[in-house]
mmCIF file of C-alpha atoms in Angstrom:
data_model
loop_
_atom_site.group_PDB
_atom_site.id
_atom_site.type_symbol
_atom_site.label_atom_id
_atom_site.label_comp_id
_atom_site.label_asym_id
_atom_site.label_seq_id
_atom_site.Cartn_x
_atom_site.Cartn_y
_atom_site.Cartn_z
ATOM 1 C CA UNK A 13 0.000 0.000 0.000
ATOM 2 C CA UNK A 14 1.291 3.109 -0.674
ATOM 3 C CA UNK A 15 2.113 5.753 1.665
ATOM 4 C CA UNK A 16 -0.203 8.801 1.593
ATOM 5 C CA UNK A 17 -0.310 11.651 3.982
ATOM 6 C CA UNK A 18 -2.008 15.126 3.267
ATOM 7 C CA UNK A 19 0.142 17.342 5.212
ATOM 8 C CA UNK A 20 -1.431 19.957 7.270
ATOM 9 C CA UNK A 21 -0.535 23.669 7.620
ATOM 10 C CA UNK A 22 2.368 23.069 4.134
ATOM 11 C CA UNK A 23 2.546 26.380 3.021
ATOM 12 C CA UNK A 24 2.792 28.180 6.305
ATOM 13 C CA UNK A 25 4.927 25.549 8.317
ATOM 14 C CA UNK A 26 7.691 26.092 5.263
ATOM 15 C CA UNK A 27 7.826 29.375 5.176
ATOM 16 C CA UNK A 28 8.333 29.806 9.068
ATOM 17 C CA UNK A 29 11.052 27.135 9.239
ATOM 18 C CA UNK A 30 13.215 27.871 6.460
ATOM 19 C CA UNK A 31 15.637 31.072 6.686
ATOM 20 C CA UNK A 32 18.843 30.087 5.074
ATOM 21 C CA UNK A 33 18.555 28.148 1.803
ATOM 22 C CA UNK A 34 22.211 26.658 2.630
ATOM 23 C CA UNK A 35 20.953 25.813 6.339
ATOM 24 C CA UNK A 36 20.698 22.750 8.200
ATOM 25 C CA UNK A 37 16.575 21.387 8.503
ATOM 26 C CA UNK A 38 15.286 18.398 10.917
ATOM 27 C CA UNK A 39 11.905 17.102 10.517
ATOM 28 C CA UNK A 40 11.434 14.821 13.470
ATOM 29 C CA UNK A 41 8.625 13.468 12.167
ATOM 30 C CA UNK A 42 9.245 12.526 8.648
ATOM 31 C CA UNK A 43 6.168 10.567 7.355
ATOM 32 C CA UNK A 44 5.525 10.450 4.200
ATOM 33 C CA UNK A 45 8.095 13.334 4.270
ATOM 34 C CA UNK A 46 5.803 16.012 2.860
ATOM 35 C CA UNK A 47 7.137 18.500 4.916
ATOM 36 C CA UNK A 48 10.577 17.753 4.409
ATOM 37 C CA UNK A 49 10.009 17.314 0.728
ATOM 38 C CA UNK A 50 8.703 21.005 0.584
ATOM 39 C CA UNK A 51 12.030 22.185 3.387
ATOM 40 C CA UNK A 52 13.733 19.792 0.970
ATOM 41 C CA UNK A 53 12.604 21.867 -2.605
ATOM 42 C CA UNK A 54 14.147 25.353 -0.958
ATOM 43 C CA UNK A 55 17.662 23.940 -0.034
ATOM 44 C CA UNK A 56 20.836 24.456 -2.626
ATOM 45 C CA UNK A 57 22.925 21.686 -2.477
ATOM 46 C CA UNK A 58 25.029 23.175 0.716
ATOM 47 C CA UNK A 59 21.776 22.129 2.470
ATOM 48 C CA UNK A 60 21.357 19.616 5.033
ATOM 49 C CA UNK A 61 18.011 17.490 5.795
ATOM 50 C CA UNK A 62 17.320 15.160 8.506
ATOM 51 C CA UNK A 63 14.366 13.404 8.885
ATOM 52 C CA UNK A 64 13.671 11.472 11.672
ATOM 53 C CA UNK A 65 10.793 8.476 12.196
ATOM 54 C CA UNK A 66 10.256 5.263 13.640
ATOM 55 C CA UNK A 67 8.173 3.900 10.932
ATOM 56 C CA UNK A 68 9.276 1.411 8.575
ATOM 57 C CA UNK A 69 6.935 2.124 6.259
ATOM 58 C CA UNK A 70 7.148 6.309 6.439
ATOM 59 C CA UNK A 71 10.974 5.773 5.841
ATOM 60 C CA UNK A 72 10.796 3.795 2.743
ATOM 61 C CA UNK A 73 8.108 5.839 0.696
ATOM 62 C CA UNK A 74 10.292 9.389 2.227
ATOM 63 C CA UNK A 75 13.611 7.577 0.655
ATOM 64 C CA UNK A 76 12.011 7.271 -2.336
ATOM 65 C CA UNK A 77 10.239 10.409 -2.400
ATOM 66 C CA UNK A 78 13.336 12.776 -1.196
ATOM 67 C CA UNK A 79 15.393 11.016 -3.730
ATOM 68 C CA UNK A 80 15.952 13.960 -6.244
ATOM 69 C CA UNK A 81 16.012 17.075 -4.028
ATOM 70 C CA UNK A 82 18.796 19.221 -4.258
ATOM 71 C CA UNK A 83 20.244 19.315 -0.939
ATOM 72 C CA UNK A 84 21.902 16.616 1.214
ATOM 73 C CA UNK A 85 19.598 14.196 3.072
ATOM 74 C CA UNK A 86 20.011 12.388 5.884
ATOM 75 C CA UNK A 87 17.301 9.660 7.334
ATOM 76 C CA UNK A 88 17.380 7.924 10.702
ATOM 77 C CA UNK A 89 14.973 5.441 12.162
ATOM 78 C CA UNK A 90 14.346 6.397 15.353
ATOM 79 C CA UNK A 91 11.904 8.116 18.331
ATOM 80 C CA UNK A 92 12.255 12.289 17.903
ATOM 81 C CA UNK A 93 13.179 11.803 21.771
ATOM 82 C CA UNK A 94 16.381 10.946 20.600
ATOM 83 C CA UNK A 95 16.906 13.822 18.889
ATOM 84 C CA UNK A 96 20.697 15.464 20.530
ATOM 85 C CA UNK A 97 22.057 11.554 19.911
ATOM 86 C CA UNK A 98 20.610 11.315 15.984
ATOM 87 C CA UNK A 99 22.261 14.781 15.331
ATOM 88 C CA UNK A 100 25.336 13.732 17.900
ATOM 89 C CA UNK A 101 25.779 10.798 15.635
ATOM 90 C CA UNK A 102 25.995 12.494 12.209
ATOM 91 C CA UNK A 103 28.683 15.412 14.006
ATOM 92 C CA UNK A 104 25.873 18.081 13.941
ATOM 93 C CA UNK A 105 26.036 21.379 16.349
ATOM 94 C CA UNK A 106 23.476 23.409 15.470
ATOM 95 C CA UNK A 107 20.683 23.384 13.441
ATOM 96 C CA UNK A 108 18.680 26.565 11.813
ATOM 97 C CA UNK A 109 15.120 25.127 11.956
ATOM 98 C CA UNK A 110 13.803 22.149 13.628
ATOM 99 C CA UNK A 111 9.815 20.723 12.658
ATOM 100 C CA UNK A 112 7.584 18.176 14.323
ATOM 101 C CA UNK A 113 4.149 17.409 12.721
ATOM 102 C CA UNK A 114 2.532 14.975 15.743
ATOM 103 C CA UNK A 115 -0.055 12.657 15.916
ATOM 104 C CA UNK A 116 -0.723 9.673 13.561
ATOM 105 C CA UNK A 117 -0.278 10.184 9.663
ATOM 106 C CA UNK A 118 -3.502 9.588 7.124
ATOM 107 C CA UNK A 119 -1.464 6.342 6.209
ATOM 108 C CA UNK A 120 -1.403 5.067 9.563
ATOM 109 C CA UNK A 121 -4.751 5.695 10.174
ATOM 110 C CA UNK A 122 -6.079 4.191 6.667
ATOM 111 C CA UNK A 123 -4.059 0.835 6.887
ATOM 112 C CA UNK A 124 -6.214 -1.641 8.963
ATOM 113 C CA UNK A 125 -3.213 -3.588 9.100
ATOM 114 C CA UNK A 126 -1.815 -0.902 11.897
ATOM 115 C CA UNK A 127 -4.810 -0.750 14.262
ATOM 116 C CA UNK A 128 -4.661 2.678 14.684
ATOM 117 C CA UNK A 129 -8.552 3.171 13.473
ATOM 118 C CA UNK A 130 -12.017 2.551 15.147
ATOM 119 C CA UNK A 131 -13.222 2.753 11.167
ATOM 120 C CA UNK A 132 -11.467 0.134 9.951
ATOM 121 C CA UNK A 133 -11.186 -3.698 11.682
ATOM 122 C CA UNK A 134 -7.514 -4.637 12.683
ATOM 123 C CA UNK A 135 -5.499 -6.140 14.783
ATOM 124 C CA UNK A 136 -5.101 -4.190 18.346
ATOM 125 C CA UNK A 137 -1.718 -2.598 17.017
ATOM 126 C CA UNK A 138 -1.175 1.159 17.120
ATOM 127 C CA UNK A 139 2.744 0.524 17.117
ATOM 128 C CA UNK A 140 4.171 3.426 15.434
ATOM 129 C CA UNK A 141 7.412 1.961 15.993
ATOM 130 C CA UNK A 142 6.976 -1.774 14.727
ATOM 131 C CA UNK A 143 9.576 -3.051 16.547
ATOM 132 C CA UNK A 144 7.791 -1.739 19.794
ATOM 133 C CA UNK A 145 7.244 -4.966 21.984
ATOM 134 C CA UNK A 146 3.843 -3.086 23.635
ATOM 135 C CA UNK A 147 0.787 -3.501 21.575
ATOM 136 C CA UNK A 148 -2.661 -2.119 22.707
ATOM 137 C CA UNK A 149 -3.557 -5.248 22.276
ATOM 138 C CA UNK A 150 -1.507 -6.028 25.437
ATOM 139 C CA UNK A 151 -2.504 -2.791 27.089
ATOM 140 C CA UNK A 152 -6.377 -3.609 26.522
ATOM 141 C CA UNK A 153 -6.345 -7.615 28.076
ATOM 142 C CA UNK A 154 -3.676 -7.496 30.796
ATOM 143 C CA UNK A 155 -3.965 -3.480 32.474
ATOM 144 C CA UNK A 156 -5.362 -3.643 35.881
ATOM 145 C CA UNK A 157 -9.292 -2.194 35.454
ATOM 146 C CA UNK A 158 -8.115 0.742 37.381
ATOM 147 C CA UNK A 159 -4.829 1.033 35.375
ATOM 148 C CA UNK A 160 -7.127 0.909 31.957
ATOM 149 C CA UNK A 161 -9.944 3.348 33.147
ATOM 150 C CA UNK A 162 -6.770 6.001 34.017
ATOM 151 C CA UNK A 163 -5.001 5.598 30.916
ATOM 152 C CA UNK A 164 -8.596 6.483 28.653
ATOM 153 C CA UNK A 165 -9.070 8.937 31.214
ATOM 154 C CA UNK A 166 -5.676 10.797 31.388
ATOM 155 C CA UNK A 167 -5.367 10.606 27.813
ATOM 156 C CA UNK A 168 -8.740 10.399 25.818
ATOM 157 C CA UNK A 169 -10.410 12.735 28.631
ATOM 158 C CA UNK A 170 -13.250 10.141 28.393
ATOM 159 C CA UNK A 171 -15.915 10.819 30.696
ATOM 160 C CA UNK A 172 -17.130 7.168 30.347
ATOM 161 C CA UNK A 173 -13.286 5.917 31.167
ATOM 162 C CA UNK A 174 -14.513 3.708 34.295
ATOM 163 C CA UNK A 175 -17.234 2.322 32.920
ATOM 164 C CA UNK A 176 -15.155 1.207 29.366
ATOM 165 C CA UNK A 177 -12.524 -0.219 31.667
ATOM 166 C CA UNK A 178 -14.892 -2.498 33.428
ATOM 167 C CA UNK A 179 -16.876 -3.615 30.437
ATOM 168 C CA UNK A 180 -13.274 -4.458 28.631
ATOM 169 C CA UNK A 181 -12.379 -6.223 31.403
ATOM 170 C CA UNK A 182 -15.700 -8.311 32.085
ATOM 171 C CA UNK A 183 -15.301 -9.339 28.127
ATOM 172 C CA UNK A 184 -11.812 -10.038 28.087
ATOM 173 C CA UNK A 185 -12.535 -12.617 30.776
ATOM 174 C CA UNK A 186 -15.083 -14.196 28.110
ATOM 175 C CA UNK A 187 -12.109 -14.058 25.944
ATOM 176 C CA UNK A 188 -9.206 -11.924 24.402
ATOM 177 C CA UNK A 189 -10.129 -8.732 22.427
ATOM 178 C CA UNK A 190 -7.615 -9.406 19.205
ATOM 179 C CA UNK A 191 -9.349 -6.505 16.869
ATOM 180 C CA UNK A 192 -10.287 -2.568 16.682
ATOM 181 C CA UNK A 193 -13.905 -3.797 15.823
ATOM 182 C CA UNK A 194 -13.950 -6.020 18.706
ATOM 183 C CA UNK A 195 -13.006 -3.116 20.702
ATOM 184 C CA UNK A 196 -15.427 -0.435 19.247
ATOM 185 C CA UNK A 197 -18.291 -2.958 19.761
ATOM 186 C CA UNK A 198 -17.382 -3.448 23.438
ATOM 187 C CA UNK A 199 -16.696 0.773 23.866
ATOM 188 C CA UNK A 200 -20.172 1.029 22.424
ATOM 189 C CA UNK A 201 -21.931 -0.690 24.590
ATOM 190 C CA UNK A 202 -20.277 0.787 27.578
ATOM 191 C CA UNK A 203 -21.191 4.386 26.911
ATOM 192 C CA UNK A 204 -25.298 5.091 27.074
ATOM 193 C CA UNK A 205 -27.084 5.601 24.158
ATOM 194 C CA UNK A 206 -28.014 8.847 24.974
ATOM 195 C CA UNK A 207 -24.474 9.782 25.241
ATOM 196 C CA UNK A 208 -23.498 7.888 21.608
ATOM 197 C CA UNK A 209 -25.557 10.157 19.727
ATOM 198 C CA UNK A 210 -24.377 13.519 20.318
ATOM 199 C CA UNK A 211 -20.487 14.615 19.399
ATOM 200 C CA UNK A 212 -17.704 12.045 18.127
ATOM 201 C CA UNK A 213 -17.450 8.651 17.390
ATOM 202 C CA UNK A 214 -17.710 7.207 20.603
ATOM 203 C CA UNK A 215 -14.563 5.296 20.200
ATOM 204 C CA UNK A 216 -12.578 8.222 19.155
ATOM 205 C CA UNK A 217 -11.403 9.064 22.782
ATOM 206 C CA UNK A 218 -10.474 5.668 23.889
ATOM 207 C CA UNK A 219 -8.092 4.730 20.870
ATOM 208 C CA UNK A 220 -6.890 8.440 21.184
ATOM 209 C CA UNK A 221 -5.564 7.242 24.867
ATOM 210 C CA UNK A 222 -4.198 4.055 23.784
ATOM 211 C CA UNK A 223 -2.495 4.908 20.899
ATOM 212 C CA UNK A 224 -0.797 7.563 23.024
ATOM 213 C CA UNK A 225 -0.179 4.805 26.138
ATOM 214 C CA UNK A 226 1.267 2.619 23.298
ATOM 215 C CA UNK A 227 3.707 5.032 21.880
ATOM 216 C CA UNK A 228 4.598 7.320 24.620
ATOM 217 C CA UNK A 229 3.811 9.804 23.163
ATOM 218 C CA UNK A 230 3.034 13.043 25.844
ATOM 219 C CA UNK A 231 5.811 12.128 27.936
ATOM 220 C CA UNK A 232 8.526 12.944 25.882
ATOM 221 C CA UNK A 233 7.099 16.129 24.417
ATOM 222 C CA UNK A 234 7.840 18.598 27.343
ATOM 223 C CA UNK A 235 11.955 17.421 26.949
ATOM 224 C CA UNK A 236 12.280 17.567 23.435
ATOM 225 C CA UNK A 237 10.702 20.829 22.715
ATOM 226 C CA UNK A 238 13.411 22.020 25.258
ATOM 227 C CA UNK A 239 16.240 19.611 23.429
ATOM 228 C CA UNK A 240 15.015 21.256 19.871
ATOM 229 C CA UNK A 241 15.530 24.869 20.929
ATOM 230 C CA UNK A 242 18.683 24.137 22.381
ATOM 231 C CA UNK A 243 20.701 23.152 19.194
ATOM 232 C CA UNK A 244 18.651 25.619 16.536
ATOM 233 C CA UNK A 245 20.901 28.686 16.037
ATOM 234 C CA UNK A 246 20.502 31.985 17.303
ATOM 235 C CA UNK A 247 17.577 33.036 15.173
ATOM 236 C CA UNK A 248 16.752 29.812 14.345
ATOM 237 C CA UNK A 249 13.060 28.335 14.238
ATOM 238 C CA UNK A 250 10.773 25.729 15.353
ATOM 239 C CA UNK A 251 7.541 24.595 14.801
ATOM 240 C CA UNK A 252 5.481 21.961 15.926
ATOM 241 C CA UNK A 253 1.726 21.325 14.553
ATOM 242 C CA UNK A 254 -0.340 19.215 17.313
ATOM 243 C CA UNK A 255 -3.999 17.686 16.487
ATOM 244 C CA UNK A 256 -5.396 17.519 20.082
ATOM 245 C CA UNK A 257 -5.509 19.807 22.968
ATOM 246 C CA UNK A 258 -2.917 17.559 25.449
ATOM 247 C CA UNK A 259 -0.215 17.693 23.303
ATOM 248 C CA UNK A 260 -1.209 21.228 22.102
ATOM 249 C CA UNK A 261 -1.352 22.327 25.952
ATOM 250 C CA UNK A 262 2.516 20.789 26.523
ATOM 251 C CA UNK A 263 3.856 22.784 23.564
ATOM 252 C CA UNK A 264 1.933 25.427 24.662
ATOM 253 C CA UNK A 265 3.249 25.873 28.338
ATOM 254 C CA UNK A 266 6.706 24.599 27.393
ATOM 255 C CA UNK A 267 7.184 27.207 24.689
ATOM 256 C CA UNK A 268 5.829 30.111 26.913
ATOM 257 C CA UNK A 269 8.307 28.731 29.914
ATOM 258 C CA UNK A 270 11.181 29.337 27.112
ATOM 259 C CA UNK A 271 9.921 32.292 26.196
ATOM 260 C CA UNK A 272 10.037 33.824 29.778
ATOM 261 C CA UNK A 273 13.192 32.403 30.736
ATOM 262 C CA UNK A 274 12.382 32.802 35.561
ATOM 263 C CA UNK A 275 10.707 30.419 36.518
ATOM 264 C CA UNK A 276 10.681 31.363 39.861
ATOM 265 C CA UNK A 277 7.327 32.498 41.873
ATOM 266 C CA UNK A 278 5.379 35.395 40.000
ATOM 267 C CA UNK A 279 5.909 37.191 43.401
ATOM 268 C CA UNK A 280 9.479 36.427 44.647
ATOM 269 C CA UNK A 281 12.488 37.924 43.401
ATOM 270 C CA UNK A 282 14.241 35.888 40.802
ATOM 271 C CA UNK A 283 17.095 33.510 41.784
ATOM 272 C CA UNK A 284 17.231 30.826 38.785
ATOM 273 C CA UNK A 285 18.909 33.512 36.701
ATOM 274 C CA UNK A 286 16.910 32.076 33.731
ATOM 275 C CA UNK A 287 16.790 33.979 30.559
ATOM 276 C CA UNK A 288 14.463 33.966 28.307
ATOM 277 C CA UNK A 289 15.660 31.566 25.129
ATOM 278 C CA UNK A 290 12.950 32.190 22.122
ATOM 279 C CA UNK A 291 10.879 35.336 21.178
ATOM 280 C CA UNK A 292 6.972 35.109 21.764
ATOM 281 C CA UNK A 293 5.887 32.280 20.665
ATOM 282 C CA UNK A 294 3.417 32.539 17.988
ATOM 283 C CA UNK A 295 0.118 30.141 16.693
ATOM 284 C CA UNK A 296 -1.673 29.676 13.158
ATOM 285 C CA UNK A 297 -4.590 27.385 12.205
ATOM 286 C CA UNK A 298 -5.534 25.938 8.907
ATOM 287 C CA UNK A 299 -7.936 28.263 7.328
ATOM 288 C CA UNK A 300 -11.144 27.304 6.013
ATOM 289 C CA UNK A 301 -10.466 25.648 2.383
ATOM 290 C CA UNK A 302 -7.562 23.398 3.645
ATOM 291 C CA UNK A 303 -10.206 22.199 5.930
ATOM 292 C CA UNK A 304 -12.937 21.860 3.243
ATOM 293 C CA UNK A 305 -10.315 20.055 1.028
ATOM 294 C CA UNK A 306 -8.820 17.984 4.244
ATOM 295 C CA UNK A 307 -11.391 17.332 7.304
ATOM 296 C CA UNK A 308 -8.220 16.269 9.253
ATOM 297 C CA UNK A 309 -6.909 19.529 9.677
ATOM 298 C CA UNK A 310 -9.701 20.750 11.714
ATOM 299 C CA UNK A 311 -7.893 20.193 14.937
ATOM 300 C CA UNK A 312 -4.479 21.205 13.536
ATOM 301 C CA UNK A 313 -2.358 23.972 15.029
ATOM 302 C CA UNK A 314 0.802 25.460 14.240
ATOM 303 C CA UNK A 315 3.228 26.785 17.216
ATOM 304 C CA UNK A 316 6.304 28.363 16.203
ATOM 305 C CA UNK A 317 9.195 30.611 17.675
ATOM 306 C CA UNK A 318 12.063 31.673 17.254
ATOM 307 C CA UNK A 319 15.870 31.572 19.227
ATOM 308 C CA UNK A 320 17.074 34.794 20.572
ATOM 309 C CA UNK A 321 21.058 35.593 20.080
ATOM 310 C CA UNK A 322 23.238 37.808 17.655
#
């Protein structure tokens, strides 16, 4: 199957990220490398790319697709948490822009293969990392109930979380839930009717939380937002593009923290002799025909900023 991703926010994240045609460009999460194709396009061949993802599948098609670009290009398989050692590793310093696009790619969602998808009926995947020992199968039939109903809760802010976790454990008892539809019919009857017929697919939240549990994905934000801004330039850039309001909040607070520098008490003098590292962070959202011509991007938003120094 081939890899397809619509990126989100093209145009805009592009133009905010590249500043020196000659300059050194990560993409930490390289997909179907749409993004880095279009960094990629605006390079001269004293450019540098790096694209970094965990996906078999997103690295192959972004080989293939980066392959006549003019600029040098570099592609690791690994987690973006392991960003300093991927640039340690090929000798790199600085960098002038550094991009994340988060969440799970249109690929990932549309191969029922991955389990990523209450729409489609899969194996209980969600590994965005293949080589990931930790399945949600595994998270769904051996979690404590309580362990389950915190895991929807802290990270699909499910209001139904308790009462999903005990139905998923009173059928995994009957037997092992193997599939997403399996899943979706069990979350269904969990949640009241009543409650099923207003707002999203009632699933939505739940596979939301465990494809985050699976992946790790919220833990490692708050670090590597830090670990990005550290080795950009002075004046160099970031931007990240988040599709749901817990990762959005993390890259929110984290990039305001950098941008203030103290962070000691509002009302004490300051003693961490913390400066601030980026200008004001700023914030863009898809406007209304990329989200007519890609429903996806609804949720998408764009914070960038930029590294103070001489």
């Amino acid at each position: 199957m081939e890899f397809s991703h619509v990126s989100v926010l093209l145009q805009e994240s592009v133009d905010w990220i590249v500043t020196d045609p000659a300059g050194i460009y990560v993409d930490c999460t390289l997909g179907g490398a749409g993004h880095s194709h279009a960094i990629a396009s605006r390079l001269t061949p004293q450019g540098w790319l790096i694209g970094i993802d965990q996906d078999d599948e997103a690295l192959a098609a972004a080989k293939e697709r980066l392959a006549g670009v003019p600029c040098r290009v570099s592609l690791v398989k690994s987690n973006f948490k392991n960003l300093l050692q991927v640039l340690w590793n090929l000798h790199i310093d600085t960098a002038d822009g550094v991009f994340f696009d988060l969440g799970v790619s249109s690929h990932q969602l549309d191969t029922p293969e991955r389990g990523f998808s209450y729409m489609h009926d899969g194996p209980l995947d969600m590994r965005m990392d293949q080589e990931n020992p930790r399945t949600a199968a595994e998270i769904v039939n051996t979690y404590p109930e309580a362990d389950l109903a915190g895991v929807i809760w802290r990270y699909g802010e499910e209001r139904w979380a308790k009462r999903i976790a005990q139905f998923i454990v009173a059928e995994r008892k009957q037997h092992p839930i193997r599939t997403t539809g399996e899943l979706v019919s069990v979350i269904k009857k969990a949640i009241p009717k009543g409650a099923r017929e207003d707002g999203p697919h009632p699933a939505k939240r739940t596979f939301q939380a465990l494809r985050i549990e699976v992946n790790d994905e919220l833990n490692i934000l708050d670090q590597v937002v830090e670990d990005a801004v550290s080795i950009l330039k002075p004046g160099g850039r970031i931007g990240v593009i988040t599709f749901q309001s817990l990762e959005d909040r993390i890259i929110k607070q984290k990039l305001a923290q950098l941008h203030r520098g103290c962070i000691c008490p509002p009302h004490m003098p300051c003693v961490c002799g913390r400066r601030p590292v980026i200008g004001k962070p700023g914030r863009l959202d898809p406007g209304r025909d990329e989200v007519e011509r890609n429903p996806r991007a609804r949720s998408a938003r764009l914070r960038f900023a930029e590294k103070i120094g001489k």
